[in-house]
Structure formats: structure tokens, C-alpha cells
C-alpha positions in Angstrom: 68.7 43.2 8.6 70.8 45.8 6.7 71.6 45.4 3.1 74.6 43.2 4.0 72.5 40.8 6.1 73.6 42.0 9.5 71.1 42.1 12.3 70.6 45.7 13.3 67.4 45.4 15.3 65.5 42.6 17.1 62.5 42.3 19.2 61.6 39.1 21.1 58.2 38.9 22.7 59.2 36.1 24.9 57.8 33.2 22.8 60.2 30.5 21.5 61.4 31.6 18.1 64.4 31.2 15.8 66.3 33.6 13.6 66.6 32.8 10.0 70.0 31.6 9.0 72.1 33.4 6.4 72.2 33.9 3.5 68.7 35.5 3.4 66.6 34.7 0.3 66.1 37.4 -2.1 62.7 38.9 -2.5 59.6 38.1 -0.6 59.6 34.6 1.1 57.3 32.8 3.4 57.5 29.5 5.2 54.9 27.7 7.3 56.1 24.9 9.5 54.4 22.7 12.1 55.4 25.1 15.0 56.6 28.3 13.3 55.7 30.7 10.5 58.5 32.8 8.8 57.9 35.9 6.7 60.6 38.0 5.1 60.2 41.2 3.0 63.0 43.3 1.3 62.9 47.0 1.9 63.8 49.1 -1.1 64.0 52.8 -2.0 63.7 52.9 -5.7 66.3 50.4 -6.9 68.4 50.6 -3.8 68.1 47.7 -1.3 68.0 49.1 2.2 67.6 45.8 4.1 65.2 43.0 5.0 62.5 42.6 7.7 61.9 39.1 9.0 58.9 38.1 11.2 59.0 34.7 13.0 55.8 33.7 14.7 55.3 30.7 17.1 52.1 28.9 16.1 51.4 27.0 19.3 48.8 29.5 20.5 47.1 29.6 17.1 47.0 25.8 17.1 45.5 25.8 20.5 42.8 28.2 19.5 42.2 26.3 16.3 41.9 23.0 18.3 39.5 24.8 20.7 37.4 26.0 17.8 37.5 22.6 16.2 36.5 20.9 19.4 33.6 23.4 19.8 32.6 22.8 16.2 32.7 19.0 16.7 30.6 19.3 19.8 28.1 21.5 18.0 28.0 19.0 15.1 27.6 16.1 17.4 24.7 17.8 19.2 23.2 18.6 15.9 23.5 15.0 14.7 22.0 13.8 18.0 19.1 16.3 17.8 18.5 15.3 14.2 18.6 11.6 15.0 16.1 12.1 17.9 13.9 14.3 15.6 14.1 11.7 12.8 13.4 8.8 15.1 10.3 10.6 16.5 9.2 11.5 13.0 9.8 8.0 11.7 7.8 6.6 14.7 5.0 9.0 13.9 4.9 7.9 10.3 5.6 4.2 10.5 3.5 3.5 13.6 0.3 3.8 11.7 1.7 1.6 8.9 2.8 -1.0 11.4 -0.8 -0.9 12.9 -2.2 -1.4 9.4 0.2 -4.3 8.7 -0.7 -5.9 12.1 -4.4 -5.4 11.4 -4.1 -7.0 7.9 -2.3 -10.0 9.4 -5.0 -10.5 12.0 -7.7 -10.2 9.3 -6.0 -12.7 7.1 -5.7 -15.1 10.0 -9.2 -14.7 11.6 -11.1 -13.9 8.4 -13.0 -11.2 10.3 -13.7 -8.3 7.9 -15.9 -6.3 10.4 -12.9 -4.6 12.0 -11.7 -1.2 10.9 -8.5 0.8 11.0 -8.2 4.1 12.9 -8.5 7.2 10.7 -7.8 10.0 13.1 -5.3 11.9 10.9 -6.1 13.6 7.6 -2.7 13.0 5.9 -1.6 10.3 3.5 -1.7 7.6 6.2 -5.3 8.6 7.0 -6.2 8.4 3.3 -4.6 5.0 3.2 -6.6 3.8 6.3 -9.8 5.1 4.7 -9.1 3.2 1.5 -8.3 0.1 3.6 -11.6 0.4 5.5 -13.5 0.9 2.2 -11.8 -2.3 0.9 -12.8 -4.2 4.1 -16.4 -2.9 3.7 -16.5 -4.2 0.1 -15.2 -7.5 1.1 -17.6 -7.8 4.0 -20.6 -6.9 1.7 -19.3 -9.5 -0.8 -19.1 -12.1 1.9 -22.7 -11.3 3.1 -23.9 -11.7 -0.5 -22.0 -14.9 -1.0 -23.5 -16.2 2.3 -27.0 -15.4 1.1 -26.3 -16.9 -2.3 -24.8 -20.0 -0.7 -27.8 -20.4 1.6 -30.2 -20.0 -1.3 -28.1 -22.5 -3.3 -28.2 -25.0 -0.4 -32.0 -24.6 -0.1 -32.4 -25.1 -3.9 -30.2 -28.2 -3.8 -32.2 -29.6 -0.9 -35.4 -28.9 -2.8 -34.1 -30.5 -6.0 -32.8 -33.5 -3.9 -36.2 -34.0 -2.4 -37.8 -33.8 -5.8 -35.3 -36.3 -7.3 -35.9 -38.6 -4.4 -39.7 -38.3 -4.9 -39.3 -38.9 -8.6 -37.0 -41.8 -8.0 -39.6 -43.4 -5.6 -42.3 -42.9 -8.3 -40.1 -44.4 -11.0 -39.3 -47.3 -8.7 -43.0 -47.9 -8.2 -43.7 -47.6 -11.9 -40.9 -49.9 -12.7 -42.1 -52.5 -10.2 -45.6 -52.2 -11.7 -44.3 -52.6 -15.2 -42.3 -55.6 -14.2 -45.4 -57.1 -12.6 -47.6 -56.3 -15.7 -44.9 -57.8 -18.0 -44.7 -60.9 -15.8 -48.5 -61.2 -15.9 -48.6 -60.7 -19.6 -45.9 -63.3 -20.0 -47.8 -65.7 -17.9 -51.1 -64.9 -19.7 -49.4 -65.3 -23.1 -47.8 -68.6 -22.0 -51.2 -69.9 -20.9 -52.9 -68.7 -24.0 -50.3 -70.1 -26.3 -50.4 -73.4 -24.4 -54.2 -73.6 -24.9 -53.8 -72.3 -28.5 -51.3 -75.0 -29.3 -52.7 -78.0 -27.3 -56.4 -77.7 -27.6 -56.6 -80.4 -30.3 -58.6 -78.1 -32.7 -57.3 -76.3 -35.7 -56.9 -72.8 -34.3 -56.1 -69.7 -36.3 -55.9 -65.9 -35.5 -57.2 -63.7 -38.3 -56.7 -59.9 -38.4 -59.2 -57.3 -39.5 -57.9 -57.4 -43.1 -58.4 -61.2 -43.0 -54.6 -61.9 -43.0 -53.5 -64.8 -40.8 -51.0 -63.9 -38.1 -50.8 -67.2 -36.2 -51.8 -70.9 -36.6 -51.3 -74.0 -34.5 -49.9 -77.4 -35.5 -53.4 -78.8 -35.9 -54.2 -76.1 -38.6 -50.9 -77.0 -40.3 -51.9 -80.6 -40.5 -55.5 -79.8 -41.6 -54.4 -77.3 -44.3 -51.3 -79.1 -45.6 -49.2 -75.9 -45.4 -46.4 -75.2 -42.9 -46.6 -72.3 -40.4 -44.0 -70.3 -42.3 -46.1 -70.6 -45.5 -49.3 -69.4 -43.8 -48.5 -66.7 -41.1 -48.5 -63.2 -42.6 -48.5 -64.6 -46.1 -52.0 -66.0 -46.7 -55.5 -64.8 -45.9 -58.2 -66.8 -44.2 -60.4 -66.5 -47.4 -58.0 -68.7 -49.2 -59.1 -71.6 -47.1 -62.9 -71.1 -47.5 -65.0 -72.0 -50.5 -66.2 -69.0 -52.4 -69.8 -70.2 -52.2 -69.5 -70.5 -48.4 
């Protein structure tokens, strides 16, 4: 455009475009639309305005290239995500497979109470260290169970021995008790016969201890002495009933 805004030169490359409508804006302007891009620049020589240059570009091809690049980028990102997912899945399977095996082994041990089994310790990483620690724990539990079994067996043998001893002692006590009952019964019968004879013999009978005290008298002695049984037994001596000269 000249300084008055008249078109003095135009070049059209063949792509759809439009010419900016008058009046032209002063100074440098730029406009980006959905399909076009407009750029304008004033041409000056010193302070004199010689005219304006305007460039109008169709953005369809640029958008196509951008979309192609974006499609390529999305494809690359999708492949990267897919590769990462496959790699992570394999890594997770490698890591968690041993943990799942340990968990399954622990479940079987808890159900079957078989502490002789051991976990595989092929790797030397953290999972291998965990498996070694698990095996060491199983070994300690197995040794403890063996010790408890021995202790339980010894305790059962001791209980059996004590039971036999108690049964033997009980039998001996039963025999001693039966013998004591028999002796007491015999003593009662003997005492009954003795007392019967002592009381009914018709003679004045008296039992004298070593210190000459009287411990027992019969009714005939009471009648002969004139004292009652309560007045004589454990209260008088036999010498009190004998003349001193005799």
C-alpha cells in the first residue's frame, strides 16, 4: 500500500486469502485467526511514511502439519505408555510373584501345621532375604515344636509314673484302713467283753495304775466301799481303802 492506502503491488501464491479492509491500522499490527494470519508493517524513511506492507497467510497447511506432528506425538506417547505398562507389569510380576508364593506358603503352613517346609531362596535381593528370614523363623518354630513334643512326652511319662505311685499308695492306704477298722472293731469287741466281765463278775473289781490311783471300779466296789464311781475314779488311791498295818 502507498501512504494513502492504495494497493500498488500484490502477489497471490494461489492459496485462499483476503485483503485487509481499509482503513489500515497505524503502526505494526498482527492478527491470528482460525484459518488466516495477518501481519502489517509501516515503511518509513525518517519521519516520512512511505506506505504499508501486509502479509496474509493461509494456515490450513500449517494446521495439517501440526495435526500430523500431534498425531505422531500421540502415537509415540501411546507406544511409550504401552511399553511402560508391559515393562511395569513384568517387573511387578517378578517382584510380587515371590511375595504371593510366600503368602500361599504361610497359608498352607497355618492350615496344615507343617513347619518342615521351606521357601525358595534363589535370589539374593530383598525378597531372598525375606525368604531366608521366613525359613529361619520356620526352623525356630520346628525346633520349638520338637522340644515341646519331648517335654510333653516326658510330662506324660511322669504323670503316668505318679499316677501308678498314687494308685499303689491308695491301695496300701485302703489295706491299712481296712486293717485299722478290723483292729478297732476287735478292740471294741474285746473292750465290750472285758467291761461286761468287769461289771458282772459279782466281785468288787478295781483297776489301779502304777501310782496307785484308781482309774476304774465296778458297781460291786461302789457298794462295798460306800463311795460312788465319780468320787473314786481318778480321785482316790487304792491305799486309802487298805489298813495301814496291812
